[in-house]
Amino acid sequence: MNQRFNSNSNLPNLILAFVVVVSMLGLLGFAFIDESTRPVFIEVARVSVAAYLGYLIPNGK
């Protein structure tokens, strides 16, 4: 039972990682299609990865 609880506590992290990966693929796809707005799409992708990494780093409280 305790092991099952620990696996369920990772579910929000897995969902967040899935959302970040899907958004990254979509943003890179749009950047590939529309070359004129490529820098904007790359910047949004960079911000989404930075937000995900910031979420993973503990704040040390």
Short mmCIF file of N, CA and C in Angstrom, two decimals:
data_model
loop_
_atom_site.label_atom_id
_atom_site.label_comp_id
_atom_site.label_asym_id
_atom_site.label_seq_id
_atom_site.Cartn_x
_atom_site.Cartn_y
_atom_site.Cartn_z
N MET A 1 0.83 -1.19 0.00
CA MET A 1 0.00 0.00 0.00
C MET A 1 0.87 1.26 0.00
N ASN A 2 1.92 1.27 0.82
CA ASN A 2 2.79 2.44 0.89
C ASN A 2 3.50 2.67 -0.44
N GLN A 3 3.90 1.60 -1.10
CA GLN A 3 4.57 1.72 -2.39
C GLN A 3 3.61 2.28 -3.44
N ARG A 4 2.37 1.88 -3.36
CA ARG A 4 1.37 2.39 -4.30
C ARG A 4 1.14 3.88 -4.08
N PHE A 5 1.12 4.33 -2.84
CA PHE A 5 0.95 5.74 -2.53
C PHE A 5 2.09 6.56 -3.10
N ASN A 6 3.31 6.05 -2.99
CA ASN A 6 4.46 6.78 -3.53
C ASN A 6 4.40 6.88 -5.05
N SER A 7 3.91 5.85 -5.72
CA SER A 7 3.82 5.93 -7.17
C SER A 7 2.75 6.93 -7.59
N ASN A 8 1.68 7.06 -6.82
CA ASN A 8 0.64 8.04 -7.13
C ASN A 8 1.11 9.46 -6.85
N SER A 9 2.05 9.64 -5.96
CA SER A 9 2.53 10.99 -5.68
C SER A 9 3.39 11.52 -6.83
N ASN A 10 3.90 10.63 -7.67
CA ASN A 10 4.66 11.06 -8.84
C ASN A 10 3.77 11.41 -10.03
N LEU A 11 2.49 11.12 -9.93
CA LEU A 11 1.58 11.37 -11.05
C LEU A 11 1.54 12.83 -11.48
N PRO A 12 1.45 13.81 -10.57
CA PRO A 12 1.46 15.20 -11.04
C PRO A 12 2.76 15.58 -11.75
N ASN A 13 3.89 15.04 -11.30
CA ASN A 13 5.16 15.31 -11.99
C ASN A 13 5.18 14.71 -13.38
N LEU A 14 4.63 13.52 -13.53
CA LEU A 14 4.57 12.88 -14.84
C LEU A 14 3.64 13.63 -15.79
N ILE A 15 2.53 14.10 -15.26
CA ILE A 15 1.60 14.87 -16.09
C ILE A 15 2.24 16.17 -16.54
N LEU A 16 2.92 16.85 -15.62
CA LEU A 16 3.60 18.10 -15.98
C LEU A 16 4.68 17.86 -17.02
N ALA A 17 5.45 16.80 -16.86
CA ALA A 17 6.49 16.49 -17.84
C ALA A 17 5.88 16.19 -19.20
N PHE A 18 4.77 15.46 -19.22
CA PHE A 18 4.09 15.16 -20.47
C PHE A 18 3.60 16.42 -21.16
N VAL A 19 3.01 17.33 -20.40
CA VAL A 19 2.51 18.59 -20.96
C VAL A 19 3.66 19.42 -21.53
N VAL A 20 4.79 19.46 -20.82
CA VAL A 20 5.94 20.24 -21.30
C VAL A 20 6.49 19.63 -22.59
N VAL A 21 6.59 18.32 -22.65
CA VAL A 21 7.13 17.67 -23.86
C VAL A 21 6.20 17.89 -25.05
N VAL A 22 4.90 17.76 -24.84
CA VAL A 22 3.95 17.97 -25.93
C VAL A 22 3.98 19.42 -26.40
N SER A 23 4.04 20.36 -25.46
CA SER A 23 4.10 21.76 -25.87
C SER A 23 5.40 22.08 -26.59
N MET A 24 6.50 21.46 -26.16
CA MET A 24 7.77 21.67 -26.86
C MET A 24 7.69 21.16 -28.30
N LEU A 25 7.14 19.98 -28.49
CA LEU A 25 7.01 19.44 -29.83
C LEU A 25 6.11 20.32 -30.69
N GLY A 26 5.02 20.81 -30.13
CA GLY A 26 4.14 21.69 -30.87
C GLY A 26 4.81 23.01 -31.23
N LEU A 27 5.53 23.58 -30.28
CA LEU A 27 6.21 24.85 -30.55
C LEU A 27 7.31 24.68 -31.60
N LEU A 28 8.05 23.60 -31.51
CA LEU A 28 9.09 23.36 -32.50
C LEU A 28 8.48 23.07 -33.88
N GLY A 29 7.33 22.41 -33.90
CA GLY A 29 6.64 22.18 -35.16
C GLY A 29 6.18 23.48 -35.79
N PHE A 30 5.61 24.37 -34.98
CA PHE A 30 5.20 25.68 -35.50
C PHE A 30 6.40 26.49 -35.96
N ALA A 31 7.50 26.40 -35.24
CA ALA A 31 8.71 27.13 -35.64
C ALA A 31 9.25 26.59 -36.96
N PHE A 32 9.09 25.31 -37.19
CA PHE A 32 9.54 24.71 -38.45
C PHE A 32 8.65 25.16 -39.62
N ILE A 33 7.35 25.26 -39.35
CA ILE A 33 6.41 25.62 -40.41
C ILE A 33 6.52 27.10 -40.78
N ASP A 34 6.54 27.98 -39.77
CA ASP A 34 6.52 29.42 -40.02
C ASP A 34 7.87 30.01 -39.65
N GLU A 35 8.72 30.19 -40.63
CA GLU A 35 10.09 30.65 -40.38
C GLU A 35 10.16 32.10 -39.92
N SER A 36 9.18 32.91 -40.24
CA SER A 36 9.24 34.32 -39.87
C SER A 36 9.06 34.54 -38.37
N THR A 37 8.36 33.64 -37.70
CA THR A 37 8.14 33.78 -36.26
C THR A 37 8.96 32.78 -35.45
N ARG A 38 9.94 32.19 -36.06
CA ARG A 38 10.76 31.17 -35.40
C ARG A 38 11.39 31.66 -34.09
N PRO A 39 11.97 32.86 -34.01
CA PRO A 39 12.56 33.29 -32.74
C PRO A 39 11.55 33.38 -31.60
N VAL A 40 10.32 33.76 -31.90
CA VAL A 40 9.30 33.85 -30.86
C VAL A 40 8.94 32.46 -30.34
N PHE A 41 8.77 31.51 -31.23
CA PHE A 41 8.44 30.16 -30.80
C PHE A 41 9.57 29.54 -29.99
N ILE A 42 10.80 29.78 -30.39
CA ILE A 42 11.93 29.24 -29.64
C ILE A 42 12.01 29.87 -28.25
N GLU A 43 11.71 31.16 -28.15
CA GLU A 43 11.74 31.82 -26.84
C GLU A 43 10.65 31.27 -25.92
N VAL A 44 9.46 31.02 -26.46
CA VAL A 44 8.39 30.43 -25.66
C VAL A 44 8.78 29.02 -25.21
N ALA A 45 9.41 28.26 -26.08
CA ALA A 45 9.86 26.91 -25.70
C ALA A 45 10.91 26.99 -24.60
N ARG A 46 11.81 27.95 -24.69
CA ARG A 46 12.84 28.13 -23.66
C ARG A 46 12.21 28.49 -22.32
N VAL A 47 11.20 29.34 -22.33
CA VAL A 47 10.53 29.73 -21.08
C VAL A 47 9.79 28.53 -20.47
N SER A 48 9.16 27.71 -21.30
CA SER A 48 8.44 26.56 -20.76
C SER A 48 9.39 25.54 -20.14
N VAL A 49 10.56 25.34 -20.73
CA VAL A 49 11.54 24.43 -20.14
C VAL A 49 12.09 25.02 -18.84
N ALA A 50 12.34 26.32 -18.82
CA ALA A 50 12.84 26.96 -17.61
C ALA A 50 11.81 26.89 -16.48
N ALA A 51 10.53 27.04 -16.81
CA ALA A 51 9.49 26.93 -15.79
C ALA A 51 9.41 25.51 -15.24
N TYR A 52 9.56 24.52 -16.10
CA TYR A 52 9.53 23.13 -15.64
C TYR A 52 10.73 22.84 -14.74
N LEU A 53 11.92 23.29 -15.14
CA LEU A 53 13.10 23.07 -14.31
C LEU A 53 12.99 23.82 -12.99
N GLY A 54 12.43 25.02 -13.02
CA GLY A 54 12.21 25.77 -11.78
C GLY A 54 11.24 25.07 -10.86
N TYR A 55 10.26 24.38 -11.41
CA TYR A 55 9.32 23.62 -10.59
C TYR A 55 10.02 22.42 -9.95
N LEU A 56 10.96 21.80 -10.65
CA LEU A 56 11.63 20.61 -10.12
C LEU A 56 12.64 20.92 -9.04
N ILE A 57 13.24 22.11 -9.09
CA ILE A 57 14.26 22.47 -8.09
C ILE A 57 13.58 22.84 -6.78
N PRO A 58 13.93 22.17 -5.69
CA PRO A 58 13.31 22.50 -4.41
C PRO A 58 13.75 23.88 -3.94
N ASN A 59 12.87 24.57 -3.23
CA ASN A 59 13.18 25.93 -2.81
C ASN A 59 13.97 26.00 -1.51
N GLY A 60 14.24 24.90 -0.88
CA GLY A 60 15.13 24.86 0.28
C GLY A 60 14.53 25.35 1.58
N LYS A 61 13.22 25.37 1.70
CA LYS A 61 12.60 25.82 2.95
C LYS A 61 12.58 24.73 3.98
#
